[in-house]
């Protein structure tokens, strides 16, 4: 009998709370979100997309290196910093033309020489060697300090990036 009384009181109490609940429309939620953005003083960022087919390109010397790892594998592969001449970058954003070609080169090297077919490759580049060396040393420090990871440095004797043949791409609209 006591259990039924407690359940009945809980049902009545919850019904009372439900009936006093305020109904909020989605427009009210949007207005509240906008007002909180204004209070913080932040404006939404406008992201400008790079249309690589209509941009102007220039050739320069670029320094780059690559880092590769496989999920589930503790070995991380990293190349030395390499200087490449006549690499195309956009004038406005310094976007590297055909960045994927460089990562594919390193991925193919690892597949051919180490049997690593499922590698994820990241290519880092900069026109300034000092800035890139700073990023490089941070990654070296991170992978050397983590327990369980083994770092394998691929030297310039073993692997060097090759500049893509831009003439093949010039016909396609670059």
Tab-separated table of N, CA and C in Angstrom:
chain	number	residue	atom	x	y	z
A	1	UNK	N	0.826	-1.189	0.000
A	1	UNK	CA	0.000	0.000	0.000
A	1	UNK	C	0.874	1.258	0.000
A	2	UNK	N	1.937	1.195	0.771
A	2	UNK	CA	2.829	2.344	0.878
A	2	UNK	C	3.526	2.611	-0.462
A	3	UNK	N	3.900	1.547	-1.195
A	3	UNK	CA	4.557	1.696	-2.496
A	3	UNK	C	3.634	2.383	-3.481
A	4	UNK	N	2.356	2.005	-3.478
A	4	UNK	CA	1.411	2.631	-4.397
A	4	UNK	C	1.244	4.113	-4.094
A	5	UNK	N	1.231	4.464	-2.838
A	5	UNK	CA	1.084	5.857	-2.433
A	5	UNK	C	2.292	6.679	-2.890
A	6	UNK	N	3.476	6.125	-2.745
A	6	UNK	CA	4.700	6.830	-3.165
A	6	UNK	C	4.711	6.995	-4.686
A	7	UNK	N	4.328	5.971	-5.405
A	7	UNK	CA	4.299	6.055	-6.867
A	7	UNK	C	3.278	7.082	-7.315
A	8	UNK	N	2.112	7.109	-6.671
A	8	UNK	CA	1.085	8.085	-7.012
A	8	UNK	C	1.555	9.506	-6.750
A	9	UNK	N	2.249	9.710	-5.637
A	9	UNK	CA	2.779	11.048	-5.337
A	9	UNK	C	3.836	11.471	-6.356
A	10	UNK	N	4.700	10.533	-6.742
A	10	UNK	CA	5.728	10.850	-7.740
A	10	UNK	C	5.104	11.198	-9.092
A	11	UNK	N	4.065	10.473	-9.478
A	11	UNK	CA	3.395	10.751	-10.743
A	11	UNK	C	2.743	12.129	-10.702
A	12	UNK	N	2.059	12.440	-9.604
A	12	UNK	CA	1.421	13.758	-9.465
A	12	UNK	C	2.455	14.877	-9.447
A	13	UNK	N	3.552	14.659	-8.743
A	13	UNK	CA	4.595	15.667	-8.658
A	13	UNK	C	5.231	15.906	-10.029
A	14	UNK	N	5.525	14.838	-10.752
A	14	UNK	CA	6.133	15.001	-12.077
A	14	UNK	C	5.148	15.639	-13.050
A	15	UNK	N	3.856	15.316	-12.939
A	15	UNK	CA	2.851	15.950	-13.798
A	15	UNK	C	2.757	17.430	-13.505
A	16	UNK	N	2.885	17.789	-12.235
A	16	UNK	CA	2.831	19.189	-11.837
A	16	UNK	C	4.022	19.954	-12.421
A	17	UNK	N	5.207	19.346	-12.368
A	17	UNK	CA	6.388	19.982	-12.951
A	17	UNK	C	6.259	20.113	-14.464
A	18	UNK	N	5.704	19.093	-15.099
A	18	UNK	CA	5.552	19.109	-16.549
A	18	UNK	C	4.574	20.194	-16.980
A	19	UNK	N	3.528	20.367	-16.236
A	19	UNK	CA	2.529	21.376	-16.617
A	19	UNK	C	3.056	22.786	-16.415
A	20	UNK	N	4.043	22.975	-15.522
A	20	UNK	CA	4.604	24.291	-15.290
A	20	UNK	C	5.790	24.582	-16.216
A	21	UNK	N	6.212	23.617	-17.016
A	21	UNK	CA	7.356	23.799	-17.909
A	21	UNK	C	7.041	24.838	-18.971
A	22	UNK	N	8.035	25.612	-19.317
A	22	UNK	CA	7.868	26.667	-20.311
A	22	UNK	C	8.155	26.104	-21.695
A	23	UNK	N	7.300	26.427	-22.637
A	23	UNK	CA	7.481	25.975	-24.003
A	23	UNK	C	8.411	26.963	-24.703
A	24	UNK	N	9.485	26.464	-25.306
A	24	UNK	CA	10.480	27.295	-25.977
A	24	UNK	C	10.491	26.914	-27.444
A	25	UNK	N	10.368	27.907	-28.299
A	25	UNK	CA	10.390	27.626	-29.734
A	25	UNK	C	11.825	27.641	-30.243
A	26	UNK	N	12.032	27.125	-31.437
A	26	UNK	CA	13.373	27.118	-32.020
A	26	UNK	C	13.836	28.522	-32.351
A	27	UNK	N	12.912	29.430	-32.668
A	27	UNK	CA	13.298	30.818	-32.935
A	27	UNK	C	13.885	31.463	-31.695
A	28	UNK	N	13.295	31.143	-30.517
A	28	UNK	CA	13.840	31.669	-29.269
A	28	UNK	C	15.249	31.148	-29.019
A	29	UNK	N	15.479	29.883	-29.337
A	29	UNK	CA	16.811	29.313	-29.155
A	29	UNK	C	17.834	29.969	-30.073
A	30	UNK	N	17.449	30.246	-31.311
A	30	UNK	CA	18.352	30.893	-32.261
A	30	UNK	C	18.679	32.304	-31.803
A	31	UNK	N	17.672	33.037	-31.336
A	31	UNK	CA	17.893	34.400	-30.846
A	31	UNK	C	18.816	34.394	-29.633
A	32	UNK	N	18.639	33.426	-28.750
A	32	UNK	CA	19.495	33.318	-27.577
A	32	UNK	C	20.934	33.025	-27.991
A	33	UNK	N	21.115	32.146	-28.949
A	33	UNK	CA	22.462	31.813	-29.418
A	33	UNK	C	23.117	33.028	-30.057
A	34	UNK	N	22.363	33.799	-30.835
A	34	UNK	CA	22.931	34.993	-31.466
A	34	UNK	C	23.306	36.032	-30.424
A	35	UNK	N	22.481	36.211	-29.414
A	35	UNK	CA	22.772	37.218	-28.399
A	35	UNK	C	24.002	36.832	-27.584
A	36	UNK	N	24.208	35.529	-27.335
A	36	UNK	CA	25.397	35.128	-26.596
A	36	UNK	C	26.653	35.322	-27.426
A	37	UNK	N	26.564	35.167	-28.747
A	37	UNK	CA	27.721	35.441	-29.598
A	37	UNK	C	28.087	36.915	-29.545
A	38	UNK	N	27.073	37.785	-29.578
A	38	UNK	CA	27.346	39.212	-29.515
A	38	UNK	C	27.952	39.587	-28.180
A	39	UNK	N	27.492	38.943	-27.118
A	39	UNK	CA	28.024	39.236	-25.793
A	39	UNK	C	29.492	38.852	-25.699
A	40	UNK	N	29.885	37.780	-26.352
A	40	UNK	CA	31.278	37.366	-26.332
A	40	UNK	C	32.134	38.218	-27.251
A	41	UNK	N	31.498	38.944	-28.150
A	41	UNK	CA	32.247	39.811	-29.053
A	41	UNK	C	32.880	39.078	-30.205
A	42	UNK	N	32.477	37.873	-30.471
A	42	UNK	CA	33.065	37.102	-31.555
A	42	UNK	C	32.123	37.090	-32.741
A	43	UNK	N	32.678	37.225	-33.885
A	43	UNK	CA	31.921	37.123	-35.121
A	43	UNK	C	32.259	35.788	-35.772
A	44	UNK	N	31.314	35.183	-36.465
A	44	UNK	CA	31.637	33.919	-37.133
A	44	UNK	C	32.690	34.132	-38.207
A	45	UNK	N	33.613	33.186	-38.297
A	45	UNK	CA	34.704	33.289	-39.263
A	45	UNK	C	34.195	33.017	-40.668
A	46	UNK	N	34.665	33.810	-41.587
A	46	UNK	CA	34.350	33.602	-42.988
A	46	UNK	C	35.494	32.806	-43.602
A	47	UNK	N	35.218	31.626	-44.051
A	47	UNK	CA	36.242	30.768	-44.638
A	47	UNK	C	36.238	30.985	-46.139
A	48	UNK	N	37.414	31.355	-46.651
A	48	UNK	CA	37.542	31.591	-48.084
A	48	UNK	C	38.144	30.355	-48.722
A	49	UNK	N	37.474	29.818	-49.701
A	49	UNK	CA	37.953	28.609	-50.369
A	49	UNK	C	38.957	28.991	-51.453
A	50	UNK	N	39.937	28.129	-51.617
A	50	UNK	CA	40.961	28.347	-52.620
A	50	UNK	C	40.551	27.618	-53.887
A	51	UNK	N	40.358	28.360	-54.951
A	51	UNK	CA	40.086	27.746	-56.246
A	51	UNK	C	41.425	27.603	-56.947
A	52	UNK	N	41.991	26.421	-56.868
A	52	UNK	CA	43.351	26.222	-57.368
A	52	UNK	C	43.440	26.268	-58.883
A	53	UNK	N	42.330	26.143	-59.577
A	53	UNK	CA	42.388	26.169	-61.033
A	53	UNK	C	42.503	27.590	-61.578
A	54	UNK	N	42.077	28.601	-60.797
A	54	UNK	CA	42.102	29.969	-61.289
A	54	UNK	C	43.137	30.837	-60.589
A	55	UNK	N	43.968	30.266	-59.751
A	55	UNK	CA	44.946	31.054	-59.026
A	55	UNK	C	46.230	31.197	-59.838
A	56	UNK	N	47.015	32.185	-59.445
A	56	UNK	CA	48.314	32.387	-60.082
A	56	UNK	C	49.375	31.658	-59.264
A	57	UNK	N	50.278	31.005	-59.953
A	57	UNK	CA	51.306	30.201	-59.318
A	57	UNK	C	52.669	30.822	-59.544
A	58	UNK	N	53.588	30.551	-58.630
A	58	UNK	CA	54.982	30.928	-58.823
A	58	UNK	C	55.856	29.779	-58.359
A	59	UNK	N	57.062	29.720	-58.869
A	59	UNK	CA	57.997	28.650	-58.515
A	59	UNK	C	59.030	29.181	-57.543
A	60	UNK	N	59.351	28.373	-56.553
A	60	UNK	CA	60.322	28.763	-55.542
A	60	UNK	C	60.962	27.513	-54.941
A	61	UNK	N	61.959	27.726	-54.094
A	61	UNK	CA	62.564	26.631	-53.358
A	61	UNK	C	61.726	26.361	-52.116
A	62	UNK	N	61.405	25.113	-51.900
A	62	UNK	CA	60.581	24.714	-50.768
A	62	UNK	C	61.324	23.645	-49.987
A	63	UNK	N	61.258	23.741	-48.670
A	63	UNK	CA	61.827	22.724	-47.794
A	63	UNK	C	60.676	21.871	-47.282
A	64	UNK	N	60.858	20.560	-47.283
A	64	UNK	CA	59.765	19.692	-46.842
A	64	UNK	C	60.282	18.416	-46.221
A	65	UNK	N	59.396	17.802	-45.432
A	65	UNK	CA	59.634	16.470	-44.880
A	65	UNK	C	58.284	15.791	-44.717
A	66	UNK	N	58.311	14.495	-44.489
A	66	UNK	CA	57.079	13.727	-44.350
A	66	UNK	C	57.150	12.866	-43.088
A	67	UNK	N	55.979	12.640	-42.522
A	67	UNK	CA	55.827	11.767	-41.364
A	67	UNK	C	54.752	10.749	-41.710
A	68	UNK	N	55.001	9.505	-41.353
A	68	UNK	CA	54.053	8.460	-41.696
A	68	UNK	C	53.895	7.504	-40.526
A	69	UNK	N	52.662	7.105	-40.290
A	69	UNK	CA	52.393	6.103	-39.267
A	69	UNK	C	51.185	5.282	-39.689
A	70	UNK	N	51.051	4.156	-39.037
A	70	UNK	CA	49.937	3.257	-39.311
A	70	UNK	C	49.201	3.032	-38.001
A	71	UNK	N	47.883	3.085	-38.039
A	71	UNK	CA	47.103	2.842	-36.836
A	71	UNK	C	47.305	1.391	-36.408
A	72	UNK	N	47.627	1.210	-35.158
A	72	UNK	CA	47.876	-0.131	-34.658
A	72	UNK	C	49.336	-0.530	-34.714
A	73	UNK	N	50.184	0.288	-35.329
A	73	UNK	CA	51.614	0.002	-35.410
A	73	UNK	C	52.347	1.072	-34.616
A	74	UNK	N	53.369	0.701	-33.904
A	74	UNK	CA	54.082	1.658	-33.061
A	74	UNK	C	55.245	2.331	-33.769
A	75	UNK	N	55.548	1.937	-34.989
A	75	UNK	CA	56.660	2.532	-35.719
A	75	UNK	C	56.189	3.754	-36.488
A	76	UNK	N	56.934	4.859	-36.326
A	76	UNK	CA	56.665	6.102	-37.040
A	76	UNK	C	57.858	6.350	-37.962
A	77	UNK	N	57.574	6.619	-39.227
A	77	UNK	CA	58.619	6.882	-40.220
A	77	UNK	C	58.652	8.377	-40.499
A	78	UNK	N	59.872	8.922	-40.567
A	78	UNK	CA	60.034	10.357	-40.769
A	78	UNK	C	61.231	10.595	-41.686
A	79	UNK	N	61.051	11.461	-42.676
A	79	UNK	CA	62.147	11.761	-43.597
A	79	UNK	C	62.977	12.920	-43.065
A	80	UNK	N	64.153	13.078	-43.639
A	80	UNK	CA	64.952	14.272	-43.382
A	80	UNK	C	64.329	15.458	-44.109
A	81	UNK	N	64.735	16.659	-43.710
A	81	UNK	CA	64.283	17.854	-44.418
A	81	UNK	C	65.029	17.929	-45.745
A	82	UNK	N	64.259	18.105	-46.821
A	82	UNK	CA	64.815	18.117	-48.172
A	82	UNK	C	64.476	19.455	-48.818
A	83	UNK	N	65.437	20.032	-49.543
A	83	UNK	CA	65.196	21.256	-50.304
A	83	UNK	C	64.864	20.885	-51.741
A	84	UNK	N	63.745	21.401	-52.239
A	84	UNK	CA	63.328	21.150	-53.621
A	84	UNK	C	63.219	22.471	-54.357
A	85	UNK	N	63.819	22.535	-55.537
A	85	UNK	CA	63.760	23.737	-56.367
A	85	UNK	C	62.578	23.666	-57.313
A	86	UNK	N	62.129	24.823	-57.736
A	86	UNK	CA	61.082	24.964	-58.749
A	86	UNK	C	59.786	24.257	-58.366
A	87	UNK	N	59.378	24.454	-57.130
A	87	UNK	CA	58.094	23.927	-56.669
A	87	UNK	C	57.068	25.038	-56.757
A	88	UNK	N	55.878	24.713	-57.244
A	88	UNK	CA	54.841	25.717	-57.461
A	88	UNK	C	54.020	25.948	-56.197
A	89	UNK	N	53.850	27.237	-55.867
A	89	UNK	CA	52.998	27.683	-54.772
A	89	UNK	C	52.064	28.762	-55.300
A	90	UNK	N	50.892	28.896	-54.672
A	90	UNK	CA	49.998	29.982	-55.077
A	90	UNK	C	50.531	31.294	-54.540
A	91	UNK	N	50.281	32.380	-55.285
A	91	UNK	CA	50.776	33.685	-54.862
A	91	UNK	C	50.069	34.184	-53.609
A	92	UNK	N	48.772	33.947	-53.516
A	92	UNK	CA	48.014	34.512	-52.416
A	92	UNK	C	48.146	33.711	-51.118
A	93	UNK	N	48.124	32.387	-51.193
A	93	UNK	CA	48.069	31.573	-49.989
A	93	UNK	C	49.309	30.732	-49.729
A	94	UNK	N	50.257	30.708	-50.646
A	94	UNK	CA	51.411	29.810	-50.569
A	94	UNK	C	50.963	28.360	-50.408
A	95	UNK	N	49.961	27.993	-51.172
A	95	UNK	CA	49.444	26.625	-51.180
A	95	UNK	C	50.315	25.787	-52.091
A	96	UNK	N	50.724	24.630	-51.621
A	96	UNK	CA	51.603	23.741	-52.376
A	96	UNK	C	50.814	23.001	-53.442
A	97	UNK	N	51.246	23.163	-54.669
A	97	UNK	CA	50.576	22.481	-55.778
A	97	UNK	C	50.852	20.989	-55.708
A	98	UNK	N	49.816	20.194	-55.844
A	98	UNK	CA	49.921	18.736	-55.912
A	98	UNK	C	50.604	18.151	-54.672
A	99	UNK	N	50.170	18.610	-53.504
A	99	UNK	CA	50.704	18.127	-52.237
A	99	UNK	C	50.523	16.614	-52.111
A	100	UNK	N	49.430	16.114	-52.638
A	100	UNK	CA	49.166	14.678	-52.526
A	100	UNK	C	50.205	13.849	-53.277
A	101	UNK	N	50.792	14.407	-54.351
A	101	UNK	CA	51.828	13.671	-55.079
A	101	UNK	C	53.026	13.369	-54.183
A	102	UNK	N	53.375	14.319	-53.314
A	102	UNK	CA	54.515	14.110	-52.422
A	102	UNK	C	54.205	13.050	-51.367
A	103	UNK	N	53.000	13.074	-50.824
A	103	UNK	CA	52.651	12.061	-49.828
A	103	UNK	C	52.543	10.681	-50.467
A	104	UNK	N	52.066	10.620	-51.706
A	104	UNK	CA	51.985	9.333	-52.410
A	104	UNK	C	53.384	8.774	-52.669
A	105	UNK	N	54.346	9.657	-52.980
A	105	UNK	CA	55.717	9.198	-53.200
A	105	UNK	C	56.267	8.497	-51.958
A	106	UNK	N	56.066	9.124	-50.798
A	106	UNK	CA	56.594	8.542	-49.559
A	106	UNK	C	55.828	7.277	-49.182
A	107	UNK	N	54.543	7.278	-49.389
A	107	UNK	CA	53.729	6.098	-49.102
A	107	UNK	C	54.158	4.923	-49.973
A	108	UNK	N	54.441	5.193	-51.250
A	108	UNK	CA	54.887	4.148	-52.166
A	108	UNK	C	56.263	3.619	-51.770
A	109	UNK	N	57.145	4.516	-51.317
A	109	UNK	CA	58.464	4.102	-50.860
A	109	UNK	C	58.349	3.143	-49.675
A	110	UNK	N	57.484	3.479	-48.714
A	110	UNK	CA	57.313	2.618	-47.541
A	110	UNK	C	56.696	1.275	-47.919
A	111	UNK	N	55.790	1.285	-48.865
A	111	UNK	CA	55.170	0.030	-49.306
A	111	UNK	C	56.190	-0.856	-50.014
A	112	UNK	N	57.031	-0.256	-50.844
A	112	UNK	CA	58.006	-1.029	-51.602
A	112	UNK	C	59.145	-1.561	-50.734
A	113	UNK	N	59.653	-0.735	-49.817
A	113	UNK	CA	60.852	-1.096	-49.070
A	113	UNK	C	60.594	-1.716	-47.704
A	114	UNK	N	59.467	-1.398	-47.084
A	114	UNK	CA	59.200	-1.904	-45.746
A	114	UNK	C	57.933	-2.762	-45.673
A	115	UNK	N	57.222	-2.882	-46.773
A	115	UNK	CA	55.999	-3.673	-46.776
A	115	UNK	C	54.860	-3.025	-46.006
A	116	UNK	N	54.897	-1.723	-45.844
A	116	UNK	CA	53.875	-0.981	-45.098
A	116	UNK	C	52.876	-0.394	-46.090
A	117	UNK	N	51.751	-1.064	-46.257
A	117	UNK	CA	50.767	-0.644	-47.257
A	117	UNK	C	49.668	0.252	-46.706
A	118	UNK	N	49.505	0.305	-45.402
A	118	UNK	CA	48.394	1.043	-44.810
A	118	UNK	C	48.843	2.295	-44.067
A	119	UNK	N	49.875	2.934	-44.550
A	119	UNK	CA	50.427	4.106	-43.887
A	119	UNK	C	49.590	5.360	-44.151
A	120	UNK	N	49.536	6.237	-43.153
A	120	UNK	CA	48.944	7.563	-43.299
A	120	UNK	C	50.100	8.555	-43.299
A	121	UNK	N	50.197	9.337	-44.368
A	121	UNK	CA	51.350	10.213	-44.560
A	121	UNK	C	50.923	11.667	-44.453
A	122	UNK	N	51.736	12.457	-43.754
A	122	UNK	CA	51.544	13.904	-43.685
A	122	UNK	C	52.816	14.566	-44.197
A	123	UNK	N	52.660	15.547	-45.089
A	123	UNK	CA	53.792	16.267	-45.653
A	123	UNK	C	53.794	17.681	-45.088
A	124	UNK	N	54.939	18.112	-44.558
A	124	UNK	CA	55.097	19.449	-44.016
A	124	UNK	C	56.068	20.205	-44.905
A	125	UNK	N	55.770	21.476	-45.183
A	125	UNK	CA	56.649	22.253	-46.045
A	125	UNK	C	56.646	23.705	-45.593
A	126	UNK	N	57.682	24.423	-46.006
A	126	UNK	CA	57.762	25.854	-45.762
A	126	UNK	C	58.844	26.424	-46.661
A	127	UNK	N	58.729	27.713	-46.943
A	127	UNK	CA	59.770	28.382	-47.726
A	127	UNK	C	60.957	28.735	-46.842
A	128	UNK	N	60.727	28.861	-45.545
A	128	UNK	CA	61.770	29.217	-44.589
A	128	UNK	C	62.268	27.959	-43.874
A	129	UNK	N	63.537	27.658	-44.031
A	129	UNK	CA	64.089	26.435	-43.442
A	129	UNK	C	64.075	26.472	-41.917
A	130	UNK	N	64.265	27.652	-41.320
A	130	UNK	CA	64.289	27.751	-39.857
A	130	UNK	C	62.924	27.406	-39.254
A	131	UNK	N	61.857	27.888	-39.863
A	131	UNK	CA	60.515	27.585	-39.364
A	131	UNK	C	60.217	26.094	-39.463
A	132	UNK	N	60.614	25.514	-40.579
A	132	UNK	CA	60.358	24.095	-40.770
A	132	UNK	C	61.208	23.247	-39.825
A	133	UNK	N	62.429	23.664	-39.560
A	133	UNK	CA	63.295	22.944	-38.637
A	133	UNK	C	62.707	22.957	-37.230
A	134	UNK	N	62.071	24.054	-36.877
A	134	UNK	CA	61.426	24.150	-35.565
A	134	UNK	C	60.276	23.144	-35.448
A	135	UNK	N	59.451	23.050	-36.491
A	135	UNK	CA	58.355	22.067	-36.503
A	135	UNK	C	58.915	20.644	-36.473
A	136	UNK	N	59.977	20.443	-37.222
A	136	UNK	CA	60.608	19.127	-37.310
A	136	UNK	C	61.124	18.685	-35.942
A	137	UNK	N	61.790	19.592	-35.238
A	137	UNK	CA	62.338	19.227	-33.928
A	137	UNK	C	61.230	18.964	-32.912
A	138	UNK	N	60.095	19.664	-33.021
A	138	UNK	CA	58.971	19.397	-32.123
A	138	UNK	C	58.429	17.984	-32.336
A	139	UNK	N	58.295	17.586	-33.604
A	139	UNK	CA	57.810	16.236	-33.878
A	139	UNK	C	58.813	15.178	-33.436
A	140	UNK	N	60.098	15.436	-33.652
A	140	UNK	CA	61.122	14.493	-33.196
A	140	UNK	C	61.042	14.320	-31.680
A	141	UNK	N	60.893	15.431	-30.987
A	141	UNK	CA	60.816	15.388	-29.529
A	141	UNK	C	59.577	14.620	-29.076
A	142	UNK	N	58.443	14.843	-29.751
A	142	UNK	CA	57.196	14.160	-29.382
A	142	UNK	C	57.319	12.647	-29.569
A	143	UNK	N	57.829	12.230	-30.719
A	143	UNK	CA	57.879	10.789	-30.991
A	143	UNK	C	58.994	10.095	-30.234
A	144	UNK	N	60.052	10.818	-29.874
A	144	UNK	CA	61.104	10.207	-29.065
A	144	UNK	C	60.691	10.089	-27.609
A	145	UNK	N	59.799	10.967	-27.139
A	145	UNK	CA	59.422	10.963	-25.732
A	145	UNK	C	58.275	10.008	-25.423
A	146	UNK	N	57.444	9.693	-26.410
A	146	UNK	CA	56.303	8.813	-26.155
A	146	UNK	C	56.771	7.381	-25.942
A	147	UNK	N	56.212	6.767	-24.931
A	147	UNK	CA	56.559	5.377	-24.636
A	147	UNK	C	55.882	4.453	-25.632
A	148	UNK	N	56.605	3.465	-26.074
A	148	UNK	CA	56.035	2.459	-26.956
A	148	UNK	C	56.212	2.754	-28.433
A	149	UNK	N	56.511	3.984	-28.808
A	149	UNK	CA	56.706	4.312	-30.220
A	149	UNK	C	58.176	4.174	-30.579
A	150	UNK	N	58.429	3.657	-31.756
A	150	UNK	CA	59.795	3.636	-32.263
A	150	UNK	C	59.831	4.529	-33.497
A	151	UNK	N	60.824	5.371	-33.552
A	151	UNK	CA	60.964	6.340	-34.630
A	151	UNK	C	62.034	5.862	-35.594
A	152	UNK	N	61.682	5.801	-36.865
A	152	UNK	CA	62.622	5.385	-37.911
A	152	UNK	C	62.832	6.574	-38.830
A	153	UNK	N	64.045	7.125	-38.847
A	153	UNK	CA	64.372	8.255	-39.703
A	153	UNK	C	64.821	7.723	-41.060
A	154	UNK	N	64.184	8.219	-42.108
A	154	UNK	CA	64.549	7.868	-43.480
A	154	UNK	C	65.459	8.986	-43.987
A	155	UNK	N	66.713	8.662	-44.244
A	155	UNK	CA	67.691	9.676	-44.643
A	155	UNK	C	67.571	10.001	-46.130
A	156	UNK	N	68.296	11.032	-46.538
A	156	UNK	CA	68.280	11.446	-47.948
A	156	UNK	C	68.933	10.407	-48.847
A	157	UNK	N	69.789	9.585	-48.294
A	157	UNK	CA	70.382	8.510	-49.086
A	157	UNK	C	69.337	7.465	-49.463
A	158	UNK	N	68.330	7.295	-48.605
A	158	UNK	CA	67.312	6.286	-48.832
A	158	UNK	C	66.141	6.806	-49.663
A	159	UNK	N	65.693	8.036	-49.363
A	159	UNK	CA	64.509	8.571	-50.037
A	159	UNK	C	64.648	10.083	-50.219
A	160	UNK	N	64.307	10.554	-51.423
A	160	UNK	CA	64.273	11.988	-51.722
A	160	UNK	C	62.996	12.266	-52.519
A	161	UNK	N	62.318	13.336	-52.155
A	161	UNK	CA	61.131	13.727	-52.910
A	161	UNK	C	61.528	14.167	-54.311
A	162	UNK	N	60.656	13.909	-55.259
A	162	UNK	CA	60.855	14.371	-56.633
A	162	UNK	C	59.743	15.339	-56.969
A	163	UNK	N	60.103	16.442	-57.602
A	163	UNK	CA	59.098	17.424	-58.010
A	163	UNK	C	58.219	16.808	-59.090
A	164	UNK	N	56.918	17.014	-59.013
A	164	UNK	CA	56.046	16.454	-60.057
A	164	UNK	C	56.282	17.145	-61.387
A	165	UNK	N	55.932	16.482	-62.451
A	165	UNK	CA	56.052	17.047	-63.785
A	165	UNK	C	54.839	17.952	-64.024
A	166	UNK	N	55.043	19.249	-63.833
A	166	UNK	CA	53.938	20.200	-63.938
A	166	UNK	C	53.412	20.321	-65.361
A	167	UNK	N	54.229	19.959	-66.351
A	167	UNK	CA	53.772	20.039	-67.740
A	167	UNK	C	52.592	19.101	-68.001
A	168	UNK	N	52.542	17.991	-67.283
A	168	UNK	CA	51.405	17.089	-67.442
A	168	UNK	C	50.105	17.737	-66.966
A	169	UNK	N	50.236	18.612	-65.964
A	169	UNK	CA	49.058	19.244	-65.374
A	169	UNK	C	48.673	20.549	-66.073
A	170	UNK	N	49.621	21.147	-66.789
A	170	UNK	CA	49.348	22.434	-67.444
A	170	UNK	C	48.257	22.282	-68.492
A	171	UNK	N	48.199	21.144	-69.128
A	171	UNK	CA	47.161	20.922	-70.130
A	171	UNK	C	45.787	20.804	-69.507
A	172	UNK	N	45.716	20.417	-68.215
A	172	UNK	CA	44.425	20.231	-67.560
A	172	UNK	C	43.881	21.505	-66.948
A	173	UNK	N	44.581	22.633	-67.072
A	173	UNK	CA	44.029	23.896	-66.615
A	173	UNK	C	44.764	24.561	-65.480
A	174	UNK	N	45.918	24.068	-65.071
A	174	UNK	CA	46.656	24.721	-64.003
A	174	UNK	C	47.380	25.920	-64.541
